[in-house]
Every structure is written in structure tokens, then in C-alpha cells.
Amino acid sequence: MATTAAGAPAVRRGLARRVAGSPWAGYLARRLGGVVAVLAFLIVVTFMIVRWVPGDPARQIVGLTAGEEQVRQVRERLGLTEPLWRQFGTYLRGLAHGDLGTSFTTGQPVSSMLSQRLPLTVELAMSALVIVLVVAIPLGTAVGVAQQRGRARVATSSFGVGASVIGAMPEYIAGTVLVYVFALTLRWLPVQGGSGPTAMILPALSIAIAPAAVLTRLVRNETAAVLSQDYITMAMSKRLSNTRLLLRHVVPNVVTSTLTLGGLILVALLGGTVVAENVFNMPGAGAEIVHAIVRRDYPEVQGIILVLGLVAVLINLIVDVTLGLLDPRVLTGARS
Amino acid sequence: MRGVRTRLPAMLLVGLVLAAVIVLVAVAGPILWQARADALTGDIRQGPSGAHWLGTDALGRDVFWRTVVATRSTIEMAVAATAIAAALGTFLGAMIVSAGPAVRTLGDRVIDLLLSFPPIIIALTFTAILSPGRASVVGAIGLAFCPQFARLTNRLALSVQERDYVTVARLLGVGRFRVVTRHVVPNIAPPLLVLTSVGFATSVVTVSGLSFLGLSVQPPSYDWGSLLASGLRNLYDNPGEAFGPAAAILVTGLAAGLVGDGLVRHMDPRGTSRPHRAVRRSADPPTAGDASRAGGAAPVASVRDLSIRRPDGRELVHGISLTVDAGEIVGIVGESGSGKSLTALALARLLPRELEWSAAHLNVNGVDLADPAKAPPARLATELGIVFQDPSSSFNPALRIGTQLTEVLRVHAKMSRRQAHALAVSRLAETRVSSPELRMRQYPHELSGGMRQRAMIAAAMLPEPKLIIADEPTTALDVTVQADVLRLLKQINTTHGTAILLISHDIGVVSSLCDRICVMYAGRVVEELSVEDLRRRDVRHPYTRALLAASPDTASERDGARLVPLPGRAPAAEDQGPGCSFAPRCPLAVPVCTEIVPPLVAEPSGNAVACHVETAAAEVRS
Ligand code: SF4
């Protein structure tokens, strides 16, 4: 990114040096260091879940009435009989081979359960993400611009209230309302289950509504902030068309400052999938973790938290790289 | 500012009243209405009716009263979770701050790390460890939200710690922990209170969410979340069953949110009611004097009777007139608030939208700007270059220098990328920007301040404009590069014959560069004179004299090293009287000065002055 294809001789000479000395090298190294730390943390935490269970986890699994022999078997299956560091070694070795253990309830490998269920969760989160971005960025920018130009005063001033009310609506309420309106009353979309893109619309919407409202407000504020910057006056002195001014000079800066503040909102979408899958009875990883917790299926809980954590890490990394691409100042820390 | 707002904002008031009602219902609900909520009837899954306001559930129980009674359970859990999060988070945050640097860095990292996961996933992890149930959900949510409190405490405490009294306390040997509890905590309490109310709103939603998922209260106990879950199952038969708990959750969240937002407004002086400004149109007579010199070549810029008004009708610039001839450097000098920058912005048609303006005549190089419809953007962009005050904020941080330099050429002069690039590089070289090829690929933050300003001048120069407006071009720069930038402007003027309108508060800068100077005061031109007269200190207006005496560059030998600062300050638009606006500060003021605005009177020399006393003296002389 720091090197363009248009190569004047001077550029070519310094190419190698510039790639090595590119701000990206340091930036990515720092980010990847962070990712490694988070991964280590995730692995330790998921490993410790069973070990931290108060009392005897094996006894909790089999229930109070079961015999001592059964408890011993479960304890062995959990690998709780060995010393802690040996247990951890076994866990790590398993992870390296993609082995996340076997589910207690189904007897299936956790990894194959995940490979069946995770795609749906990711698809759901991605659909919600698309909805959030497609709504928040244009709408927020439009409201910000309208507000700055003093147009549609009633609409723009009631916008803040509306956004905070909608932004406070949790997924399960949004989902319930959506089911009632679109599936039961209007009968436009399937209630629950089903397959294909139509089955994805309501769940994705239920996750996206609140974050979209919050992010729209954030974009609105950032737009107002960008519009009052000196560089916008300078851009206006170039007498560009409104479209060019917006797309070229306003939106990139709005997106960067929004992402800096709003990255966490995007990560929170992942938490929303857990709830939405339960509202809409979708066979994803989020629905499964709730069952697994209720049934004390620790290997499954472990696996799902590990994988969801990984996805969160990935989203954070993507946000960071996007930020670096959009605003080179973040690479060198010139912008904090 | 504190004294002004003893009244609570409406938002906060509504939030507090709602919260009080909810707490009341939470306390009284189970005592008064438990029996009604648990009574089984034969009417199962009935819709809303007079007997059952929100209908009945699958066992025929009244949904409305169940929702009311469930208030306590949900509120208790949310309060407990918030308390855990706030207490533990604040404690951890404070510990991290008061610990040594190594622990502090580590603690920061861990908080960052925890914040990068969705709270509900953290809560689920803890619920899994503690096994589902009410207590474990409370603990899990408390733990899930504690990083946010830790982060806020941490940040606030750090900023407080840098303040003087904390340093003093530490110098006096007060222990670390004591510094935190005695000096830091009281100062960070208000923002923490805001976070607590926001955290409570989130806790209500999350507590209900986990219970909705079946991980919290187990039947026969119930709370809003479990009621909603059962409502969703019966949604087709009785939508009221879902509506009750959903509305309860939303209203509670809203109340906490209102309290939080209200607290923010209450503590933040901005954003509440603006100071009231009287609306009164000033009835100044238009200034008579038009100092523009008649004849000669057509001027590159001319302004006649330009007035600029605020939205409330106050005039900021009172009918001023100005001309810039081809190849001429004209300076406008005055204090901030004199209207000099507004005049320049009006000439560039870049005034902020909320300001109204009118002019008998506003013309740049033959383009009539008085009629916005007639001003073609391409001509404006190419015939008028602008050098802004602060080069560090005037380049778009997200775009390369090259992109920003070539934009006008590409858009308005329809040049190819290559052509525009070559031209921009040669201009950068001309403005003495080192390694121009490299600069073109760099982002603004990679250039030094002086370099950026030279790049800005290059940008203004690129389309070969007839006029450059330079608004305080050196104010934001290091002293060492100021002279350099001025020299550069002069050089452009001589080699390209570009006329320059220089705006400055510094009479020294203006006298070193300009051919002709307009002195502005409180929205009017008070004196117009040639640079020779200015350098000879042959000035008429008392204000110009005061400016000369106050500037290190122009203070005369007689003044010695002693500068004479101008007493008082320029009047704000609000408190301008009817007469000469300089009268309150003027040593020569006579009674007429406070009654009649002195007109700008031209002298045979071409200079002009707006002062009763001076004009009378000139008449006596002649
Ligand atoms: S008109 Fe009067 S008050 Fe104004 S500058 Fe002249 S002498 Fe001073």
C-alpha cells in the first residue's frame, strides 16, 4: 500500500528499503503480537473452564444419584485425573490437531459439531454486519450533512431521540417484534427455521437494528465533526461537486473515525447471534452453546467459546487493518 | 457555569421519575400482587381484555400482574450485577493506576483484551463455569461489565493524577493508595456515575437476555426474560404475553439511559440552552467612502458594500469596500474579530452557511460572485487560489498530498493524471519543497509544518490563478519558517504577477510584504494607505498608530524596546455603540465620536481614513 506501481527510478531504487521500513511492518507486528496474546488467553481460559467449576464437575455432570464408578469414568473422560500441566499439554496437542474433544451428550467430536454449526453463525453475523454498515454509513452521513446545512430540522432533531430508543432495544425484543409483524401478522417471511436467504432476513435484522441505530448516531456525530474541519473548507475552495466532496473528502474520514470508535459495536454483533439463534431456533453455534451450558457439556462449551473468541479476534484484526488502509496515520501512531 | 444551571435537565428529571416508579413497583409488586400473578384460571392464552389487560399465559395466569411482580426479580439482579461491575471494576482500575508502570501496562493490556470480546460471551463463559442459575448470572454479568469500569477509572484517574494537587500530595509523601482514595476518587465520581446508569441499563437487558435463554431463573420463579421467552412461544395466541415483559425491559432501559444522558448534559456545560441573544438589526448608514481607485486596468478583485450578518441579525462586517489590482499585494490587518477573515472568506465565497451576506458588487477577475448562480465553479477554482491559516489541519489527513494537489487540475482543468502530476511536481519544486516526487506520495502528517505550508502555496498556485487569498499564512508556523513563507509569496507575486490579498493580525508581516494596506476594526475599514506611508509611520487613524506602537517589528526607535500594548479589547458585535467603534479605546475621542460613525474619507494621496478628528485636522491643513 505504501508503494505504488507507478515507478519512477528513484522509487525503484528505494523499493526494498521502503517495504522493510514501511509503517505496515511495525503496525502489523504489533497487531499480530496482540492477536497471539489474545489467543493464548483464550486457550488458557477455555482450558480452565472445567477446572474452575466449583465442587466436582464430574459429579455435577452425572448428577447426585449416580454411583461413584460413573463419576470416576466421567472424571477420566474429562482428563481431570492427571496433573494440571499434563492436562494442559494434552489440551494443546489436541488443539494443534484440530481436536476439541468429544461431546458428552452426542458422543460426536466437538470439531465436527462446530463445522456443521459455525457457518450459519458466521453467515448470520456477516449479514447483520452488512445491514449495519449499509444503513449506518449513508444514513448517518446524510443526517449529519442535513443537520449542518440546517435542512429538515424536525427530522434531524428527532433523530437523536429515535436512535437512542432503537439503540436500546435488545435482540430478543427486536426479534420478537419482527416475528410478530412480518411472520405472524403480514406473513411475508417464515416464522422460524426454514432455509435460504429469506430465513436469514429476520434474524439478521433483529441483531442489526440496535447496533445500526447506535452506529448511525455515531456516524452522524463524526460527519458533523469532519464537516467543521479546516480541510473541508479547503476542499470546498476547490469547488467540487457535492458528490465528489462527500465521497472523496468527507466519507473516508467519517469511516475511519467511526471505525475507531465503533469497532466494539461490530464485535458485539457476534454476541447478538447467540441470542438471535435462540429466538429463531437456528441450528448455529450460538444456540448450541446455550444447550451445552444447560446440559453441562463442557467440551462443547469449551469449543464454542474458543471458536467464537477466535471470530471476535478476527473481526478486531480486520477492523485494525481496514483502519490502517483508510488512515495511514494509525500505522505510525500519529493519531491516537 | 454551575450557577446558571441549578435546574435539572428535563431528560434527567423524566429519567429519575421513571426510575423511582420502577423501584416502587419492584418493592411493592410481590407484596401486593403476588396472589393475582400466580392465580390459575381456566382462560388459557387469552388475548388482552378488560379482566386481563395483557391476556393470560398457557396456564391461564394474568400476564400484566406477572410482569409487575417480576419487576423485583429483574431489578434485584440488575442492581446486584451493576454493583459488582462498578465496585470490582473501579477497584481494579484504581489498583492498576496506583501500581508500578509494569503492572500498569499489563493491566491496560488485559483490559483491552477483555473489552475486545462481546460481554455476553464473557457472561456465558462465567455462567458455564458457575452453572446456570440466578446467582451465577448476576456474578457473570458483573464480571463481564467490570472491564468497562476498570477502563474508565483507569483513564480518569490517570488524567487526575497529572494535575497539580495530586503531584503535591505525592511530594508530601502521601501514600499511593491514599492519594487514590482521597484525591483521585472524588474527582472521577461523576463520570463513573454516568457509566453506572448506562451499565444498569445494559445489565437489565443482559440479565433478561440470559434468563430469556433459560440460563437464569428456573421455573417456577420468573423474571421479565423468562416471561418474554414464554411470550414468544405463545406469540400467535396472545401477543400481549410478550408485549408486557418487552415493554417493561425497554422502559427500564430507557429510564436508566435517560438518567445517564441527563447526567452527561447536567455536567457538561455545552449542549444545553444557549445564551440568549437579543435580536436587533443595526441601522448603520452605509459607509460613504469607496477608496477604490478609479481608472487603470480592471481590478482582479473588487468588493463594494459588503455586509455580513449572523443568523440573529447582528452585523459583523458593515458595508466595506475593497479592490485588489492585477499584480498588487494588498494586506488587510486587524485584531481577531475585526471581520478581516470573514471579508476574505466572502470574497472566496466560502462563508459558513449560517452567515448571511450581501454586497452591491463582488467580483473576482470578472466573475460576478454576488449572484451565486452565475459563479461557475470551474472558474472560481482556477482563478482564485487560497492559502489557509493552519497547514496541519487544512490538508485532508486521509489523502495523499499528490491527490490533493492535482484535484483541481483534474476536475476543473480536465488534465490527465500524468500532466497534472508533472505540473504539481514542478510547482512543489518552485515553492522549494524538497524531494517533490516523494512528497506527492506522502500523507500530510509525514511533512513538516513549513513544508506543508509551502505545499499549500503550491496547491494554490497550481491552476495559475490571478489572485491568491492568504489568510494568516504564517500564524500557525514556527518563527523560523515564517519569513521564508512570506518571501515565497513575494516571489510568486513577482514571477507570476499573481495578485495577493494577505490577511494578518500582524502589522509587521503586512508592512513587509504588501503594496497597500487596509486596516480593519470592528467590521469596518478604518484606514487605507500605501506601504510607503506605513513604513514612514505616516499614518492617520489612532488605531493604526496604536497597532504600530504595539508591534515589535514596527515600534519606532523613540518607543525604545518598550512596546505599547493597546489597552482594552475590540468590541463584540453585541456591544457596538452607535458611533465610532474605536471610541472606547481612543485617546483622541471627542463627543461626536460616540454618536456618528466616521465615514471613510479619501485623501488626494489615494489613502483614506475614517476618523472625525483626523478628517477635521486634514481640512484645517488644506
Ligand atoms: S472617530 Fe473619534 S473615536 Fe474614532 S478614531 Fe477618530 S478620534 Fe478616535
Coordinates of N, CA and C in Angstrom, one line a residue, chain B residues 210-376:
Chain B
L210 N -30.2 -13.4 29.4 CA -29.7 -14.7 29.8 C -30.9 -15.5 30.3
S211 N -31.8 -14.8 31.0 CA -33.0 -15.5 31.5 C -33.9 -15.9 30.4
F212 N -33.9 -15.1 29.3 CA -34.7 -15.4 28.1 C -34.1 -16.7 27.5
L213 N -32.8 -16.9 27.6 CA -32.1 -18.1 27.0 C -32.3 -19.3 27.9
G214 N -32.9 -19.1 29.1 CA -33.1 -20.2 30.0 C -31.9 -20.5 30.9
L215 N -31.0 -19.5 31.0 CA -29.8 -19.8 31.8 C -29.9 -19.2 33.2
S216 N -31.0 -18.5 33.5 CA -31.0 -17.8 34.8 C -32.1 -18.4 35.7
V217 N -33.1 -17.6 36.0 CA -34.1 -18.1 37.0 C -34.7 -19.4 36.4
Q218 N -35.0 -20.4 37.3 CA -35.6 -21.6 36.8 C -37.0 -21.6 37.3
P219 N -38.0 -22.2 36.5 CA -39.3 -22.2 37.0 C -39.4 -23.0 38.3
P220 N -40.3 -22.6 39.2 CA -41.5 -21.7 39.0 C -41.1 -20.2 39.2
S221 N -39.9 -19.9 39.5 CA -39.5 -18.5 39.6 C -39.6 -17.9 38.2
Y222 N -39.8 -16.6 38.2 CA -39.8 -16.0 36.8 C -39.3 -14.5 36.9
D223 N -38.8 -14.0 35.8 CA -38.5 -12.6 35.7 C -38.9 -12.2 34.3
W224 N -38.6 -10.9 33.9 CA -39.0 -10.5 32.6 C -38.5 -11.3 31.5
G225 N -37.2 -11.7 31.6 CA -36.7 -12.5 30.5 C -37.4 -13.8 30.3
S226 N -37.7 -14.5 31.4 CA -38.3 -15.8 31.2 C -39.8 -15.6 30.8
L227 N -40.4 -14.5 31.2 CA -41.8 -14.2 30.8 C -41.8 -14.0 29.3
L228 N -40.8 -13.3 28.8 CA -40.7 -13.0 27.4 C -40.5 -14.2 26.6
A229 N -39.7 -15.1 27.1 CA -39.4 -16.4 26.4 C -40.7 -17.1 26.2
S230 N -41.5 -17.2 27.3 CA -42.8 -17.9 27.2 C -43.7 -17.1 26.3
G231 N -43.6 -15.8 26.3 CA -44.5 -15.0 25.4 C -44.2 -15.2 24.0
L232 N -42.9 -15.4 23.7 CA -42.5 -15.7 22.3 C -43.2 -17.0 21.8
R233 N -43.2 -18.0 22.7 CA -43.8 -19.3 22.3 C -45.3 -19.2 22.1
N234 N -45.9 -18.2 22.8 CA -47.4 -18.1 22.6 C -47.7 -16.9 21.8
L235 N -46.8 -16.4 21.0 CA -46.9 -15.1 20.3 C -48.2 -15.1 19.5
Y236 N -48.4 -16.2 18.8 CA -49.6 -16.3 17.9 C -50.9 -16.1 18.6
D237 N -51.0 -16.8 19.8 CA -52.3 -16.8 20.5 C -52.5 -15.5 21.3
N238 N -51.4 -15.0 22.0 CA -51.6 -13.8 22.8 C -50.3 -13.0 22.7
P239 N -50.3 -12.1 21.8 CA -49.1 -11.2 21.7 C -48.9 -10.4 22.9
G240 N -49.9 -10.2 23.7 CA -49.8 -9.4 24.9 C -48.8 -10.0 25.9
E241 N -48.7 -11.3 25.8 CA -47.8 -12.0 26.8 C -46.3 -11.6 26.5
A242 N -46.0 -11.4 25.3 CA -44.6 -10.9 25.0 C -44.5 -9.4 25.2
F243 N -45.6 -8.7 24.9 CA -45.6 -7.3 25.0 C -45.3 -6.8 26.4
G244 N -45.9 -7.4 27.4 CA -45.7 -6.9 28.8 C -44.3 -6.9 29.2
P245 N -43.6 -8.0 29.2 CA -42.2 -8.0 29.6 C -41.3 -7.2 28.7
A246 N -41.6 -7.2 27.4 CA -40.7 -6.5 26.4 C -40.8 -5.0 26.8
A247 N -42.1 -4.5 27.0 CA -42.2 -3.1 27.3 C -41.5 -2.8 28.6
A248 N -41.6 -3.7 29.6 CA -41.0 -3.4 30.9 C -39.5 -3.3 30.7
I249 N -38.9 -4.2 30.0 CA -37.4 -4.1 29.8 C -37.1 -2.8 29.1
L250 N -37.8 -2.5 28.0 CA -37.5 -1.3 27.3 C -37.6 0.0 28.1
V251 N -38.7 0.0 28.9 CA -38.9 1.3 29.7 C -37.8 1.4 30.8
T252 N -37.5 0.3 31.4 CA -36.4 0.3 32.4 C -35.1 0.8 31.8
G253 N -34.8 0.1 30.6 CA -33.6 0.5 29.9 C -33.6 2.0 29.6
L254 N -34.8 2.5 29.1 CA -34.9 3.9 28.7 C -34.7 4.8 29.9
A255 N -35.3 4.4 31.0 CA -35.2 5.3 32.2 C -33.7 5.4 32.6
A256 N -33.0 4.3 32.7 CA -31.6 4.3 33.0 C -30.8 5.1 32.0
G257 N -31.2 4.9 30.7 CA -30.5 5.7 29.7 C -30.7 7.2 29.8
L258 N -31.9 7.6 30.1 CA -32.3 9.0 30.3 C -31.5 9.6 31.4
V259 N -31.4 8.8 32.5 CA -30.7 9.3 33.7 C -29.2 9.5 33.3
G260 N -28.7 8.5 32.6 CA -27.3 8.6 32.1 C -27.0 9.8 31.2
D261 N -27.9 10.0 30.2 CA -27.7 11.1 29.2 C -27.9 12.4 30.0
G262 N -28.9 12.4 30.8 CA -29.2 13.6 31.6 C -28.1 14.1 32.4
L263 N -27.5 13.1 33.1 CA -26.3 13.4 33.9 C -25.2 14.0 33.1
V264 N -25.0 13.4 31.9 CA -23.9 13.9 31.0 C -24.2 15.4 30.7
R265 N -25.5 15.6 30.3 CA -25.8 17.0 30.0 C -25.7 18.0 31.2
H266 N -26.1 17.4 32.3 CA -26.1 18.2 33.5 C -24.6 18.7 33.9
M267 N -23.7 17.8 33.6 CA -22.3 18.0 34.0 C -21.6 18.8 32.9
D268 N -22.0 18.6 31.6 CA -21.3 19.2 30.5 C -22.0 20.5 30.2
P269 N -21.3 21.6 30.3 CA -21.9 22.9 30.1 C -22.3 23.1 28.6
R270 N -21.7 22.4 27.7 CA -22.1 22.6 26.3 C -23.4 21.8 26.0
G271 N -24.1 22.2 25.0 CA -25.2 21.4 24.5 C -26.5 21.7 25.3
T272 N -26.5 22.5 26.3 CA -27.7 22.8 26.9 C -28.1 24.2 26.4
S273 N -29.1 24.8 27.0 CA -29.7 26.0 26.4 C -28.6 27.1 26.1
R274 N -28.6 27.6 24.9 CA -27.6 28.6 24.5 C -27.9 29.9 25.2
P275 N -26.9 30.7 25.4 CA -27.1 32.1 25.9 C -28.1 32.8 25.0
H276 N -29.0 33.5 25.6 CA -30.0 34.2 24.8 C -29.3 35.5 24.2
R277 N -29.5 35.7 22.9 CA -29.0 36.9 22.3 C -30.1 37.8 21.8
A278 N -30.0 39.0 22.1 CA -31.1 40.0 21.7 C -31.0 40.1 20.2
V279 N -32.1 40.1 19.6 CA -32.2 40.3 18.1 C -32.5 41.7 17.8
R280 N -31.6 42.4 17.2 CA -31.8 43.8 16.8 C -31.0 44.1 15.6
R281 N -31.6 44.6 14.6 CA -30.8 44.9 13.4 C -30.1 46.2 13.6
S282 N -28.9 46.3 13.3 CA -28.2 47.5 13.5 C -28.5 48.4 12.3
A283 N -28.7 49.7 12.5 CA -29.1 50.6 11.4 C -28.0 51.5 11.1
D284 N -26.9 50.9 10.7 CA -25.7 51.8 10.3 C -26.0 52.4 8.9
P285 N -25.6 53.6 8.8 CA -25.7 54.2 7.4 C -24.5 53.5 6.6
P286 N -24.7 53.3 5.4 CA -23.7 52.7 4.6 C -22.5 53.6 4.6
T287 N -21.3 53.0 4.7 CA -20.1 53.9 4.7 C -20.0 54.5 3.4
A288 N -19.7 55.8 3.4 CA -19.7 56.6 2.2 C -18.5 56.3 1.3
G289 N -17.4 56.3 2.0 CA -16.1 56.3 1.3 C -15.9 55.0 0.5
D290 N -15.6 55.1 -0.7 CA -15.1 54.0 -1.5 C -13.7 54.3 -2.0
A291 N -12.8 53.7 -1.3 CA -11.4 54.0 -1.5 C -10.8 53.4 -2.8
S292 N -11.6 52.7 -3.5 CA -11.0 52.0 -4.7 C -10.6 53.1 -5.7
R293 N -9.5 52.9 -6.3 CA -9.0 53.9 -7.2 C -9.7 53.8 -8.6
A294 N -10.2 54.8 -9.1 CA -10.9 54.7 -10.4 C -9.8 54.6 -11.5
G295 N -10.2 54.2 -12.6 CA -9.4 54.1 -13.8 C -8.4 53.0 -13.7
G296 N -7.5 52.9 -14.7 CA -6.5 51.9 -14.7 C -7.1 50.6 -15.2
A297 N -6.3 49.5 -15.1 CA -6.8 48.2 -15.6 C -7.9 47.7 -14.7
A298 N -8.7 46.8 -15.2 CA -9.7 46.2 -14.3 C -9.1 45.5 -13.1
P299 N -9.6 45.7 -12.0 CA -9.1 45.1 -10.8 C -9.3 43.6 -10.8
V300 N -8.4 42.8 -10.2 CA -8.7 41.3 -10.1 C -9.8 41.0 -9.1
A301 N -9.9 41.9 -8.1 CA -11.0 41.6 -7.2 C -11.5 42.9 -6.8
S302 N -12.9 43.0 -6.7 CA -13.4 44.3 -6.1 C -14.7 43.9 -5.4
V303 N -14.8 44.6 -4.3 CA -15.9 44.4 -3.3 C -16.5 45.7 -3.1
R304 N -17.8 45.8 -3.2 CA -18.4 47.1 -2.8 C -19.6 46.8 -1.8
D305 N -19.6 47.5 -0.7 CA -20.7 47.5 0.3 C -21.0 46.1 0.7
L306 N -19.9 45.4 1.1 CA -20.1 44.0 1.6 C -20.5 44.0 3.1
S307 N -21.7 43.4 3.4 CA -22.1 43.3 4.8 C -22.3 41.8 5.1
I308 N -21.9 41.4 6.3 CA -22.0 40.1 6.7 C -22.8 40.0 8.0
R309 N -23.8 39.2 8.1 CA -24.7 39.2 9.3 C -24.7 37.8 9.9
R310 N -24.8 37.8 11.2 CA -25.1 36.5 11.9 C -26.5 36.1 11.7
P311 N -26.9 34.9 12.0 CA -28.3 34.5 11.9 C -29.2 35.3 12.7
D312 N -28.7 35.8 13.9 CA -29.6 36.7 14.7 C -29.7 38.1 14.2
G313 N -29.1 38.4 13.1 CA -29.2 39.7 12.5 C -28.1 40.7 12.8
R314 N -27.2 40.3 13.8 CA -26.1 41.2 14.1 C -25.2 41.3 12.9
E315 N -24.8 42.5 12.6 CA -23.8 42.7 11.5 C -22.4 42.5 12.0
L316 N -21.6 41.7 11.3 CA -20.2 41.5 11.7 C -19.3 42.4 10.8
V317 N -19.8 42.6 9.6 CA -19.0 43.4 8.7 C -20.0 44.4 8.1
H318 N -19.6 45.7 8.2 CA -20.6 46.8 7.9 C -20.2 47.4 6.5
G319 N -20.7 46.9 5.5 CA -20.7 47.6 4.2 C -19.3 48.0 3.8
I320 N -18.3 47.1 3.7 CA -17.0 47.6 3.4 C -16.7 47.4 1.9
S321 N -15.7 48.2 1.4 CA -15.4 48.1 0.0 C -13.9 48.0 -0.1
L322 N -13.5 47.3 -1.2 CA -12.1 46.9 -1.3 C -11.8 46.6 -2.7
T323 N -10.5 46.9 -3.2 CA -10.2 46.5 -4.5 C -8.7 45.9 -4.5
V324 N -8.5 44.9 -5.3 CA -7.1 44.5 -5.5 C -6.8 44.5 -7.0
D325 N -5.8 45.3 -7.4 CA -5.5 45.4 -8.8 C -4.6 44.3 -9.2
A326 N -4.5 44.1 -10.5 CA -3.6 43.0 -11.0 C -2.2 43.2 -10.5
G327 N -1.6 42.1 -10.0 CA -0.2 42.1 -9.6 C 0.0 42.8 -8.3
E328 N -1.0 43.2 -7.6 CA -0.8 44.0 -6.4 C -0.9 43.1 -5.2
I329 N -0.2 43.5 -4.1 CA -0.3 42.7 -2.9 C -1.0 43.7 -1.9
V330 N -2.2 43.3 -1.5 CA -3.0 44.1 -0.6 C -3.1 43.4 0.7
G331 N -2.9 44.1 1.8 CA -3.0 43.5 3.1 C -4.2 44.0 3.9
I332 N -4.9 43.1 4.6 CA -5.9 43.5 5.5 C -5.4 43.2 6.9
V333 N -5.3 44.2 7.7 CA -4.8 44.0 9.0 C -5.8 44.4 10.1
G334 N -5.8 43.7 11.2 CA -6.8 44.0 12.2 C -6.7 42.9 13.3
E335 N -7.3 43.2 14.4 CA -7.3 42.2 15.5 C -8.3 41.1 15.1
S336 N -8.3 40.0 15.9 CA -9.3 38.9 15.6 C -10.7 39.5 16.0
G337 N -11.6 39.2 15.1 CA -13.0 39.7 15.3 C -13.2 41.0 14.6
S338 N -12.1 41.5 13.8 CA -12.3 42.7 13.1 C -13.1 42.5 11.8
G339 N -13.3 41.2 11.4 CA -14.0 40.9 10.2 C -13.1 40.7 9.0
K340 N -11.8 40.7 9.2 CA -10.9 40.6 8.1 C -11.0 39.2 7.4
S341 N -11.0 38.2 8.3 CA -11.1 36.8 7.7 C -12.4 36.6 7.0
L342 N -13.5 37.1 7.6 CA -14.8 37.0 7.0 C -14.9 37.6 5.7
T343 N -14.2 38.8 5.6 CA -14.2 39.5 4.3 C -13.5 38.6 3.3
A344 N -12.4 38.0 3.7 CA -11.6 37.2 2.7 C -12.5 36.0 2.3
L345 N -13.1 35.4 3.3 CA -14.0 34.2 3.0 C -15.1 34.6 2.1
A346 N -15.7 35.8 2.3 CA -16.8 36.2 1.5 C -16.3 36.3 0.1
L347 N -15.1 36.9 -0.1 CA -14.5 37.1 -1.4 C -14.3 35.7 -2.1
A348 N -14.0 34.7 -1.3 CA -13.8 33.4 -1.8 C -15.1 32.6 -1.9
R349 N -16.2 33.2 -1.5 CA -17.5 32.5 -1.4 C -17.4 31.3 -0.6
L350 N -16.7 31.4 0.6 CA -16.6 30.2 1.5 C -17.1 30.5 2.8
L351 N -18.0 31.5 2.9 CA -18.5 31.9 4.3 C -19.3 30.7 4.8
P352 N -19.3 30.5 6.1 CA -20.1 29.4 6.7 C -21.6 29.7 6.3
R353 N -22.3 28.6 6.1 CA -23.7 28.8 5.6 C -24.6 29.6 6.5
E354 N -24.3 29.6 7.8 CA -25.3 30.3 8.7 C -25.1 31.8 8.6
L355 N -24.0 32.3 8.0 CA -23.8 33.7 7.9 C -24.5 34.2 6.6
E356 N -25.2 35.3 6.8 CA -25.9 36.0 5.6 C -24.9 37.1 5.1
W357 N -24.9 37.2 3.8 CA -24.1 38.4 3.3 C -24.8 39.0 2.2
S358 N -24.4 40.3 2.0 CA -25.0 41.0 0.8 C -23.9 41.9 0.3
A359 N -23.9 42.2 -0.9 CA -22.9 43.2 -1.5 C -23.5 43.8 -2.7
A360 N -23.1 45.1 -2.9 CA -23.6 45.8 -4.1 C -22.8 45.2 -5.3
H361 N -21.6 44.7 -5.0 CA -20.7 44.3 -6.1 C -19.7 43.4 -5.5
L362 N -19.5 42.2 -6.0 CA -18.5 41.3 -5.5 C -18.0 40.5 -6.7
N363 N -16.7 40.8 -7.1 CA -16.2 40.4 -8.4 C -14.8 39.9 -8.3
V364 N -14.5 38.7 -8.7 CA -13.2 38.2 -8.8 C -12.8 38.0 -10.3
N365 N -11.9 38.8 -10.8 CA -11.4 38.6 -12.1 C -12.6 38.5 -13.1
G366 N -13.5 39.3 -13.0 CA -14.6 39.3 -14.0 C -15.7 38.3 -13.6
V367 N -15.5 37.4 -12.7 CA -16.6 36.5 -12.3 C -17.4 37.2 -11.2
D368 N -18.7 37.4 -11.5 CA -19.6 38.0 -10.6 C -20.0 37.1 -9.5
L369 N -19.6 37.3 -8.3 CA -19.9 36.4 -7.2 C -21.2 36.8 -6.5
A370 N -21.6 38.0 -6.7 CA -22.8 38.4 -5.9 C -24.0 37.6 -6.2
D371 N -24.0 37.0 -7.4 CA -25.1 36.1 -7.8 C -24.6 34.7 -7.8
P372 N -24.9 33.9 -6.8 CA -24.3 32.6 -6.7 C -24.5 31.7 -8.0
A373 N -25.7 31.9 -8.6 CA -26.0 31.1 -9.7 C -25.1 31.3 -10.9
K374 N -24.5 32.6 -10.9 CA -23.7 33.0 -12.1 C -22.2 32.6 -11.9
A375 N -21.9 32.2 -10.7 CA -20.4 31.9 -10.5 C -20.1 30.5 -10.9
P376 N -19.4 30.3 -12.0 CA -19.1 28.9 -12.4 C -18.0 28.4 -11.6

